[in-house]
Amino acid sequence: AKRDVGETASLMAAQILSTIGVPLWFGDTIIGVLQVDNRAAKGLFKERDLDILAVLAQTTSQAFHHARLYQRLEVTEEQAQRENEYLKERDKSQRFSGIIGESSAMAKLFDQLKKVVDTRVTVLIEGETGTGKELIASAVHHWSKRADKLFVATNSAAMPENLIESELFGHKKGAFTGATDDKAGLFVIADGGTLFLDEIGEMPLPTQAKLLRVLQEGEVRPVGSNQVKQVDVRIVAATNRELEKEVSEGRFREDLYYRLKVFPLRVPPLRERREDIPLLAGYFLTRYVQEFGREVGGFSQQAMELLQSYKWPGNVRELENEVQRLVIQVDDGDFVQVDHVSARIRQVENVLDRVKPKKGTLKEMVEQVEKWILHEALRDHGNNKTATAKTLGMTREGLHKKLKNYGMT
Ligand SMILES: Nc1ncnc2c1ncn2[C@@H]1O[C@H](COP(=O)(O)OP(=O)(O)OP(=O)(O)O)[C@@H](O)[C@H]1O
Ligand SMILES: [Mg+2]
């Protein structure tokens, strides 16, 4: 509205003689005022000027609004990015601290790992079941510069043969019955990142041939397609079989074996790093106590000694399962005692403690121990004399003679 502004103090101070202004609206709110001042003459602005200003004001409020939105967007984006970085860091440190091991065997492995992470070379992880191959494979990715790209894991053993290839390389719609759509293979999905081929020893020979070609040429061709796509994928493979033996027995392609074995990492069995057992057991105890909301105090010394002397054929996984069971088993507030520990692990208890030979001559006491050992060994082998004799390092005839002497047949 037009009004006589001659008297307004601030305008007078600024020596403004004419002024018009229009509010900048956005929706129902005024976000500012667009104002034009003149110091030369009074009553300079006319109705027409107001119309022009109104049009200008409309455009201006839009622009203002956009600028504000944009600013907010920037702030949000920055925040999201910070959050993302934080999560990635946390993820990294968790994974880093997630591999427990201070033994020299593990130190050697970590050394090797550090050397290889920032190269592109293929890593082959060999080790018995449950030694932590998958954990190491994920470290190869998460410690590398590719960490912000995908770590894609696949397991040949878990998949029917005809699906493996379409899983790895993708397929074209109509390539086979059931292929109702184009499907991207894991090689394409993992582009820029890492592809983990678990249980590579179980991969069928025809698939091995195709994998070799992809590794040699750096390009994949989906099943049923005649177009290839370049991919940049770091391969990490794992096996609990002895691949060299698989090669010599014709179950694994020699050329692929050498292609994969550029940088072999051997994860040592737990029995070769017994000093890590208390660390690992403590780590799993803390974890499962928390997860199950229990209050187990820890391990008694004897219980820990048992865990440390057992041979752990199932390696870290077997230890983890045992600790998990113990956390459930032990009453709140108690420590893990020898009696809580699984029978198969307790078998390694000091032989003399278990047999408790009655006092007598040396010969009598040794005989008691010998009888006990024979008895246990036979039981371990389901009474199979040949296997028992082999384990005890004697001939079958020798074993027979002993058993007969002790009246054990
Ligand atoms: N050094 C370690 N520190 C902490 N946890 C470990 C360690 N090694 C293995 N584990 C745990 O033990 C379990 C088995 O490990 P993983 O699955 O990596 O073994 P694997 O070698 O792949 O076994 P498999 O050959 O049977 O597939 C997992 O729960 C893993 O988190
Ligand atoms: Mg595994």
Short mmCIF file of C-alpha atoms and ligand atoms in Angstrom, two decimals:
data_model
loop_
_atom_site.label_atom_id
_atom_site.label_comp_id
_atom_site.label_asym_id
_atom_site.label_seq_id
_atom_site.Cartn_x
_atom_site.Cartn_y
_atom_site.Cartn_z
CA ALA A 1 0.00 0.00 0.00
CA LYS A 2 1.04 3.53 -0.65
CA ARG A 3 1.66 5.61 2.39
CA ASP A 4 3.37 8.86 3.26
CA VAL A 5 6.73 7.83 4.59
CA GLY A 6 8.10 11.34 4.96
CA GLU A 7 8.19 11.11 8.72
CA THR A 8 9.88 7.75 9.29
CA ALA A 9 13.02 8.29 11.31
CA SER A 10 15.31 5.79 9.62
CA LEU A 11 14.34 6.97 6.14
CA MET A 12 14.93 10.57 7.16
CA ALA A 13 18.31 9.72 8.57
CA ALA A 14 19.25 8.07 5.31
CA GLN A 15 17.93 11.09 3.43
CA ILE A 16 15.56 8.90 1.46
CA LEU A 17 12.77 10.87 -0.19
CA SER A 18 10.88 8.18 -2.09
CA THR A 19 10.54 4.48 -1.43
CA ILE A 20 8.42 1.53 -2.46
CA GLY A 21 8.57 -2.05 -1.20
CA VAL A 22 6.89 -5.37 -1.71
CA PRO A 23 7.01 -8.30 0.63
CA LEU A 24 8.72 -11.48 -0.53
CA TRP A 25 6.23 -14.24 0.14
CA PHE A 26 6.80 -17.86 0.17
CA GLY A 27 3.52 -19.65 0.78
CA ASP A 28 2.12 -18.05 3.90
CA THR A 29 5.35 -16.60 5.24
CA ILE A 30 7.12 -13.39 4.48
CA ILE A 31 10.76 -14.18 3.94
CA GLY A 32 11.88 -10.59 3.27
CA VAL A 33 11.08 -7.28 1.59
CA LEU A 34 12.14 -6.02 -1.81
CA GLN A 35 12.62 -2.26 -1.48
CA VAL A 36 13.66 0.54 -3.87
CA ASP A 37 14.76 3.92 -2.44
CA ASN A 38 15.38 7.28 -4.03
CA ARG A 39 17.20 10.30 -2.55
CA ALA A 40 16.50 12.80 -5.37
CA ALA A 41 12.79 13.60 -5.20
CA LYS A 42 9.63 12.99 -3.25
CA GLY A 43 6.74 10.87 -4.57
CA LEU A 44 8.81 9.51 -7.42
CA PHE A 45 7.29 6.01 -7.60
CA LYS A 46 3.98 5.37 -9.32
CA GLU A 47 1.44 2.52 -9.35
CA ARG A 48 3.13 1.05 -12.45
CA ASP A 49 6.46 0.78 -10.61
CA LEU A 50 4.73 -1.17 -7.89
CA ASP A 51 3.43 -3.66 -10.47
CA ILE A 52 6.90 -4.17 -11.89
CA LEU A 53 8.32 -4.56 -8.41
CA ALA A 54 5.63 -7.14 -7.58
CA VAL A 55 6.66 -9.25 -10.58
CA LEU A 56 10.31 -8.93 -9.59
CA ALA A 57 9.44 -9.85 -6.03
CA GLN A 58 7.81 -13.06 -7.13
CA THR A 59 10.89 -14.20 -9.01
CA THR A 60 13.11 -13.07 -6.17
CA SER A 61 11.21 -15.05 -3.55
CA GLN A 62 11.47 -18.16 -5.69
CA ALA A 63 15.21 -17.63 -6.02
CA PHE A 64 15.57 -17.04 -2.29
CA HIS A 65 13.60 -20.12 -1.53
CA HIS A 66 15.73 -22.22 -3.86
CA ALA A 67 18.91 -20.83 -2.36
CA ARG A 68 17.70 -21.77 1.09
CA LEU A 69 16.70 -25.26 0.00
CA TYR A 70 20.04 -25.66 -1.65
CA GLN A 71 21.85 -24.56 1.48
CA ARG A 72 19.87 -27.01 3.58
CA LEU A 73 20.60 -29.75 1.08
CA GLU A 74 24.30 -28.98 1.30
CA VAL A 75 24.23 -29.18 5.08
CA THR A 76 22.36 -32.47 4.98
CA GLU A 77 24.71 -33.86 2.39
CA GLU A 78 27.72 -32.88 4.43
CA GLN A 79 26.21 -34.50 7.47
CA ALA A 80 25.39 -37.68 5.59
CA GLN A 81 28.92 -37.80 4.29
CA ARG A 82 30.35 -37.38 7.76
CA GLU A 83 28.08 -40.12 9.06
CA ASN A 84 29.09 -42.34 6.22
CA GLU A 85 32.78 -41.78 6.90
CA TYR A 86 32.24 -42.43 10.57
CA LEU A 87 30.44 -45.70 9.85
CA LYS A 88 33.14 -46.77 7.43
CA GLU A 89 35.86 -46.02 9.95
CA ARG A 90 33.97 -47.87 12.65
CA ASP A 91 33.42 -50.78 10.30
CA LYS A 92 37.12 -50.83 9.50
CA SER A 93 38.29 -50.70 13.09
CA GLN A 94 35.83 -53.38 14.09
CA ARG A 95 37.06 -55.64 11.37
CA PHE A 96 40.62 -54.84 12.23
CA SER A 97 40.14 -55.65 15.88
CA GLY A 98 37.96 -58.64 14.95
CA ILE A 99 40.96 -60.80 14.03
CA ILE A 100 42.42 -61.98 17.30
CA GLY A 101 45.98 -63.24 17.39
CA GLU A 102 49.31 -62.33 18.90
CA SER A 103 51.16 -65.55 18.21
CA SER A 104 54.18 -65.45 15.94
CA ALA A 105 52.27 -67.57 13.42
CA MET A 106 49.56 -64.90 13.19
CA ALA A 107 52.08 -62.05 13.23
CA LYS A 108 53.65 -63.60 10.14
CA LEU A 109 50.25 -63.82 8.49
CA PHE A 110 49.46 -60.17 9.29
CA ASP A 111 52.82 -59.17 7.80
CA GLN A 112 52.02 -60.95 4.57
CA LEU A 113 48.56 -59.48 4.59
CA LYS A 114 49.84 -55.93 4.90
CA LYS A 115 52.19 -56.48 1.98
CA VAL A 116 49.48 -57.67 -0.33
CA VAL A 117 46.44 -55.52 0.49
CA ASP A 118 47.27 -52.55 -1.66
CA THR A 119 48.32 -54.49 -4.69
CA ARG A 120 45.87 -55.91 -7.19
CA VAL A 121 47.25 -59.42 -7.12
CA THR A 122 45.09 -62.45 -6.63
CA VAL A 123 45.25 -63.88 -3.14
CA LEU A 124 44.78 -67.56 -2.41
CA ILE A 125 43.96 -68.35 1.22
CA GLU A 126 44.67 -71.89 2.29
CA GLY A 127 43.88 -73.37 5.66
CA GLU A 128 41.98 -76.08 7.50
CA THR A 129 38.31 -75.70 8.22
CA GLY A 130 37.43 -73.04 10.80
CA THR A 131 40.85 -71.34 10.82
CA GLY A 132 39.39 -67.94 9.83
CA LYS A 133 39.87 -67.88 6.06
CA GLU A 134 36.74 -65.88 5.48
CA LEU A 135 37.78 -63.36 8.11
CA ILE A 136 41.16 -62.95 6.41
CA ALA A 137 39.52 -62.61 3.01
CA SER A 138 37.36 -59.78 4.27
CA ALA A 139 40.46 -58.14 5.77
CA VAL A 140 42.18 -58.25 2.37
CA HIS A 141 39.32 -56.13 1.12
CA HIS A 142 38.67 -53.89 4.11
CA TRP A 143 42.29 -52.99 4.66
CA SER A 144 42.76 -52.12 1.00
CA LYS A 145 42.08 -48.98 -1.02
CA ARG A 146 39.07 -50.77 -2.44
CA ALA A 147 37.38 -50.71 0.94
CA ASP A 148 34.75 -48.22 -0.17
CA LYS A 149 33.69 -50.54 -2.98
CA LEU A 150 31.89 -53.85 -2.59
CA PHE A 151 33.21 -57.05 -1.06
CA VAL A 152 31.18 -59.77 -2.77
CA ALA A 153 31.42 -63.32 -1.48
CA THR A 154 30.31 -66.46 -3.23
CA ASN A 155 30.68 -70.12 -2.42
CA SER A 156 31.02 -72.73 -5.15
CA ALA A 157 30.20 -75.57 -2.78
CA ALA A 158 26.86 -74.09 -1.81
CA MET A 159 25.51 -73.87 -5.36
CA PRO A 160 24.26 -76.34 -7.95
CA GLU A 161 26.73 -76.56 -10.83
CA ASN A 162 24.52 -75.02 -13.50
CA LEU A 163 23.84 -71.93 -11.41
CA ILE A 164 27.44 -71.07 -10.62
CA GLU A 165 28.21 -69.64 -14.03
CA SER A 166 25.17 -67.44 -14.26
CA GLU A 167 25.86 -66.31 -10.70
CA LEU A 168 29.47 -65.38 -11.51
CA PHE A 169 29.18 -64.08 -15.05
CA GLY A 170 25.48 -63.16 -15.28
CA HIS A 171 23.11 -64.21 -18.03
CA LYS A 172 21.07 -62.85 -20.86
CA LYS A 173 17.28 -63.05 -20.80
CA GLY A 174 16.25 -66.34 -22.43
CA ALA A 175 19.72 -67.88 -22.19
CA PHE A 176 18.14 -70.94 -20.56
CA THR A 177 14.78 -71.98 -19.17
CA GLY A 178 14.06 -69.80 -16.20
CA ALA A 179 16.22 -66.91 -17.35
CA THR A 180 13.30 -64.51 -17.50
CA ASP A 181 15.42 -61.38 -17.22
CA ASP A 182 18.95 -60.19 -17.85
CA LYS A 183 21.00 -60.79 -14.75
CA ALA A 184 24.23 -59.07 -13.74
CA GLY A 185 26.94 -61.46 -12.59
CA LEU A 186 28.94 -61.06 -9.41
CA PHE A 187 32.00 -60.01 -11.44
CA VAL A 188 30.07 -56.98 -12.65
CA ILE A 189 28.56 -56.28 -9.24
CA ALA A 190 32.01 -56.41 -7.63
CA ASP A 191 33.52 -54.10 -10.29
CA GLY A 192 36.09 -51.87 -8.59
CA GLY A 193 35.90 -54.00 -5.45
CA THR A 194 36.77 -57.52 -4.36
CA LEU A 195 35.24 -60.85 -5.31
CA PHE A 196 35.74 -63.62 -2.75
CA LEU A 197 35.55 -67.11 -4.24
CA ASP A 198 35.12 -69.35 -1.21
CA GLU A 199 35.71 -73.13 -1.46
CA ILE A 200 37.35 -72.67 -4.85
CA GLY A 201 38.45 -76.32 -4.68
CA GLU A 202 34.84 -77.34 -5.18
CA MET A 203 34.42 -75.42 -8.41
CA PRO A 204 33.44 -77.69 -11.33
CA LEU A 205 36.11 -78.06 -14.05
CA PRO A 206 34.12 -76.36 -16.85
CA THR A 207 33.54 -73.33 -14.64
CA GLN A 208 37.23 -73.28 -13.79
CA ALA A 209 38.00 -72.94 -17.49
CA LYS A 210 35.66 -69.96 -17.82
CA LEU A 211 37.00 -68.34 -14.68
CA LEU A 212 40.54 -68.66 -16.01
CA ARG A 213 39.53 -66.85 -19.18
CA VAL A 214 37.98 -64.00 -17.20
CA LEU A 215 41.12 -63.68 -15.09
CA GLN A 216 43.35 -63.67 -18.16
CA GLU A 217 41.33 -61.21 -20.19
CA GLY A 218 39.78 -59.03 -17.50
CA GLU A 219 36.41 -59.18 -19.20
CA VAL A 220 33.23 -61.17 -18.63
CA ARG A 221 30.63 -62.46 -21.02
CA PRO A 222 27.21 -63.23 -19.53
CA VAL A 223 25.78 -66.68 -20.33
CA GLY A 224 23.91 -66.47 -23.66
CA SER A 225 25.36 -63.10 -24.58
CA ASN A 226 27.92 -62.23 -27.23
CA GLN A 227 28.97 -58.99 -25.61
CA VAL A 228 31.81 -58.70 -23.17
CA LYS A 229 32.27 -56.20 -20.38
CA GLN A 230 35.57 -55.01 -18.94
CA VAL A 231 35.79 -55.43 -15.18
CA ASP A 232 38.32 -54.42 -12.56
CA VAL A 233 37.90 -56.97 -9.80
CA ARG A 234 40.34 -58.15 -7.17
CA ILE A 235 40.06 -61.88 -6.64
CA VAL A 236 40.47 -63.53 -3.27
CA ALA A 237 39.98 -67.30 -3.24
CA ALA A 238 39.91 -69.71 -0.32
CA THR A 239 40.11 -73.44 0.08
CA ASN A 240 40.45 -75.98 2.85
CA ARG A 241 41.58 -78.63 0.39
CA GLU A 242 45.17 -79.01 -0.68
CA LEU A 243 44.86 -77.55 -4.14
CA GLU A 244 48.20 -78.95 -5.20
CA LYS A 245 46.89 -82.43 -4.51
CA GLU A 246 43.63 -81.62 -6.30
CA VAL A 247 45.72 -80.60 -9.30
CA SER A 248 47.80 -83.76 -9.29
CA GLU A 249 44.62 -85.83 -9.09
CA GLY A 250 43.04 -83.97 -11.99
CA ARG A 251 40.26 -82.30 -10.06
CA PHE A 252 41.65 -78.80 -10.39
CA ARG A 253 43.12 -77.08 -13.44
CA GLU A 254 46.84 -76.56 -13.12
CA ASP A 255 46.82 -73.29 -15.12
CA LEU A 256 44.09 -71.84 -12.90
CA TYR A 257 45.96 -72.99 -9.81
CA TYR A 258 49.07 -71.03 -10.81
CA ARG A 259 46.95 -68.05 -11.77
CA LEU A 260 45.34 -68.00 -8.32
CA LYS A 261 48.43 -68.84 -6.35
CA VAL A 262 50.18 -65.54 -7.14
CA PHE A 263 50.16 -64.66 -3.47
CA PRO A 264 49.32 -67.57 -1.19
CA LEU A 265 48.37 -66.95 2.41
CA ARG A 266 48.32 -69.89 4.79
CA VAL A 267 46.12 -69.55 7.84
CA PRO A 268 47.73 -71.74 10.51
CA PRO A 269 45.63 -74.33 12.36
CA LEU A 270 44.86 -73.42 15.96
CA ARG A 271 47.16 -76.14 17.31
CA GLU A 272 50.09 -74.26 15.75
CA ARG A 273 49.25 -71.11 17.73
CA ARG A 274 48.17 -72.36 21.11
CA GLU A 275 49.30 -69.14 22.78
CA ASP A 276 46.33 -67.46 21.07
CA ILE A 277 43.83 -69.81 22.71
CA PRO A 278 43.41 -67.81 25.96
CA LEU A 279 43.01 -64.60 23.91
CA LEU A 280 40.45 -66.13 21.61
CA ALA A 281 38.58 -67.87 24.42
CA GLY A 282 38.44 -64.61 26.39
CA TYR A 283 37.29 -62.70 23.34
CA PHE A 284 34.47 -65.16 22.63
CA LEU A 285 33.52 -65.29 26.32
CA THR A 286 33.10 -61.51 26.49
CA ARG A 287 31.16 -61.54 23.27
CA TYR A 288 28.70 -64.28 24.22
CA VAL A 289 28.31 -63.12 27.81
CA GLN A 290 27.16 -59.83 26.33
CA GLU A 291 25.03 -61.39 23.63
CA PHE A 292 23.24 -63.80 25.99
CA GLY A 293 23.14 -61.39 28.95
CA ARG A 294 24.99 -63.83 31.24
CA GLU A 295 27.45 -63.23 34.05
CA VAL A 296 30.22 -65.79 33.65
CA GLY A 297 33.30 -64.64 35.55
CA GLY A 298 35.94 -66.25 33.34
CA PHE A 299 37.88 -69.49 33.05
CA SER A 300 39.41 -71.37 35.96
CA GLN A 301 43.07 -72.06 35.40
CA GLN A 302 42.54 -75.80 34.97
CA ALA A 303 39.74 -75.27 32.48
CA MET A 304 41.97 -72.95 30.46
CA GLU A 305 44.78 -75.49 30.55
CA LEU A 306 42.41 -78.06 29.09
CA LEU A 307 41.42 -75.71 26.29
CA GLN A 308 45.06 -75.05 25.58
CA SER A 309 46.08 -78.69 25.34
CA TYR A 310 43.25 -79.91 23.12
CA LYS A 311 44.09 -80.36 19.43
CA TRP A 312 41.07 -78.44 18.02
CA PRO A 313 40.50 -80.25 14.71
CA GLY A 314 37.69 -77.74 13.99
CA ASN A 315 40.05 -74.87 14.85
CA VAL A 316 38.76 -71.42 15.85
CA ARG A 317 35.17 -72.27 14.93
CA GLU A 318 35.23 -75.27 17.28
CA LEU A 319 36.67 -73.12 20.06
CA GLU A 320 34.04 -70.45 19.45
CA ASN A 321 31.26 -73.05 19.64
CA GLU A 322 32.68 -74.53 22.83
CA VAL A 323 32.87 -71.13 24.53
CA GLN A 324 29.36 -70.31 23.36
CA ARG A 325 28.11 -73.55 24.92
CA LEU A 326 30.03 -72.85 28.13
CA VAL A 327 28.50 -69.40 28.49
CA ILE A 328 25.05 -70.98 28.36
CA GLN A 329 26.06 -73.86 30.63
CA VAL A 330 27.78 -72.10 33.51
CA ASP A 331 25.61 -70.63 36.30
CA ASP A 332 25.60 -66.85 36.63
CA GLY A 333 28.48 -65.60 38.72
CA ASP A 334 30.52 -68.81 38.34
CA PHE A 335 33.80 -69.44 36.58
CA VAL A 336 34.17 -72.09 33.88
CA GLN A 337 35.40 -75.26 35.62
CA VAL A 338 36.91 -78.44 34.21
CA ASP A 339 33.59 -80.26 34.62
CA HIS A 340 31.79 -77.78 32.40
CA VAL A 341 34.14 -78.45 29.49
CA SER A 342 32.95 -80.91 26.80
CA ALA A 343 33.99 -84.53 27.32
CA ARG A 344 35.98 -84.77 24.09
CA ILE A 345 38.14 -81.86 25.20
CA ARG A 346 38.54 -83.23 28.72
CA GLN A 347 40.05 -86.43 27.29
CA VAL A 348 43.35 -84.67 27.02
CA GLU A 349 43.46 -84.24 30.77
CA ASN A 350 46.68 -85.50 32.17
CA VAL A 351 46.65 -89.26 31.66
CA LEU A 352 47.91 -89.95 35.16
CA ASP A 353 45.15 -87.82 36.69
CA ARG A 354 42.59 -89.80 34.78
CA VAL A 355 43.96 -93.31 35.36
CA LYS A 356 45.10 -92.62 38.91
CA PRO A 357 47.18 -95.85 39.00
CA LYS A 358 47.11 -97.57 42.35
CA LYS A 359 50.41 -97.53 44.19
CA GLY A 360 52.50 -100.59 43.38
CA THR A 361 55.69 -101.53 41.62
CA LEU A 362 56.68 -99.48 38.60
CA LYS A 363 55.74 -102.38 36.34
CA GLU A 364 52.27 -102.64 37.89
CA MET A 365 51.63 -98.91 37.56
CA VAL A 366 52.88 -98.72 33.98
CA GLU A 367 50.63 -101.66 33.10
CA GLN A 368 47.60 -99.86 34.46
CA VAL A 369 48.38 -96.80 32.34
CA GLU A 370 49.06 -98.97 29.28
CA LYS A 371 45.75 -100.79 29.67
CA TRP A 372 43.92 -97.49 29.91
CA ILE A 373 45.61 -96.12 26.79
CA LEU A 374 44.78 -99.29 24.81
CA HIS A 375 41.19 -99.10 25.99
CA GLU A 376 40.78 -95.45 25.00
CA ALA A 377 42.49 -95.91 21.64
CA LEU A 378 40.25 -98.86 20.76
CA ARG A 379 37.19 -96.83 21.69
CA ASP A 380 38.37 -93.87 19.57
CA HIS A 381 38.59 -96.18 16.56
CA GLY A 382 35.33 -98.04 17.14
CA ASN A 383 37.30 -101.20 18.05
CA ASN A 384 39.08 -101.23 14.69
CA LYS A 385 42.35 -102.99 15.55
CA THR A 386 44.24 -102.00 12.39
CA ALA A 387 43.55 -98.30 12.89
CA THR A 388 44.27 -98.51 16.61
CA ALA A 389 47.61 -100.23 16.02
CA LYS A 390 48.53 -97.58 13.44
CA THR A 391 47.73 -94.70 15.81
CA LEU A 392 49.75 -96.28 18.59
CA GLY A 393 52.67 -96.95 16.26
CA MET A 394 52.64 -100.73 16.56
CA THR A 395 51.85 -103.70 14.34
CA ARG A 396 48.45 -105.34 14.38
CA GLU A 397 50.07 -108.51 15.74
CA GLY A 398 51.82 -106.55 18.48
CA LEU A 399 48.51 -105.00 19.51
CA HIS A 400 46.84 -108.44 19.57
CA LYS A 401 49.54 -109.84 21.78
CA LYS A 402 49.21 -106.98 24.27
CA LEU A 403 45.44 -107.23 24.41
CA LYS A 404 45.70 -110.97 24.97
CA ASN A 405 48.20 -110.46 27.81
CA TYR A 406 45.87 -108.03 29.53
CA GLY A 407 42.88 -110.26 28.94
CA MET A 408 41.27 -107.52 26.91
CA THR A 409 40.11 -109.55 23.91
N1 LIG B 1 41.59 -64.91 14.55
C1 LIG B 1 40.28 -64.89 14.80
N2 LIG B 1 39.77 -63.99 15.67
C2 LIG B 1 38.46 -63.97 15.94
N3 LIG B 1 37.56 -64.80 15.41
C3 LIG B 1 37.99 -65.71 14.55
C4 LIG B 1 39.37 -65.82 14.19
N4 LIG B 1 39.52 -66.81 13.31
C5 LIG B 1 38.29 -67.32 13.12
N5 LIG B 1 37.36 -66.67 13.85
C6 LIG B 1 35.92 -66.99 13.91
O1 LIG B 1 35.79 -68.39 13.74
C7 LIG B 1 34.71 -68.70 12.88
C8 LIG B 1 35.21 -69.45 11.66
O2 LIG B 1 35.98 -68.58 10.85
P1 LIG B 1 35.85 -68.59 9.26
O3 LIG B 1 34.44 -68.80 8.85
O4 LIG B 1 36.54 -67.40 8.74
O5 LIG B 1 36.69 -69.91 8.96
P2 LIG B 1 36.99 -70.64 7.56
O6 LIG B 1 38.44 -70.89 7.53
O7 LIG B 1 36.39 -69.85 6.46
O8 LIG B 1 36.23 -72.01 7.75
P3 LIG B 1 35.68 -73.02 6.61
O9 LIG B 1 36.85 -73.62 5.91
O10 LIG B 1 34.95 -74.08 7.40
O11 LIG B 1 34.81 -72.23 5.73
C9 LIG B 1 34.05 -67.39 12.53
O12 LIG B 1 32.98 -67.17 13.42
C10 LIG B 1 35.15 -66.38 12.75
O13 LIG B 1 34.62 -65.13 13.10
MG MG B 2 34.89 -70.32 5.12
#
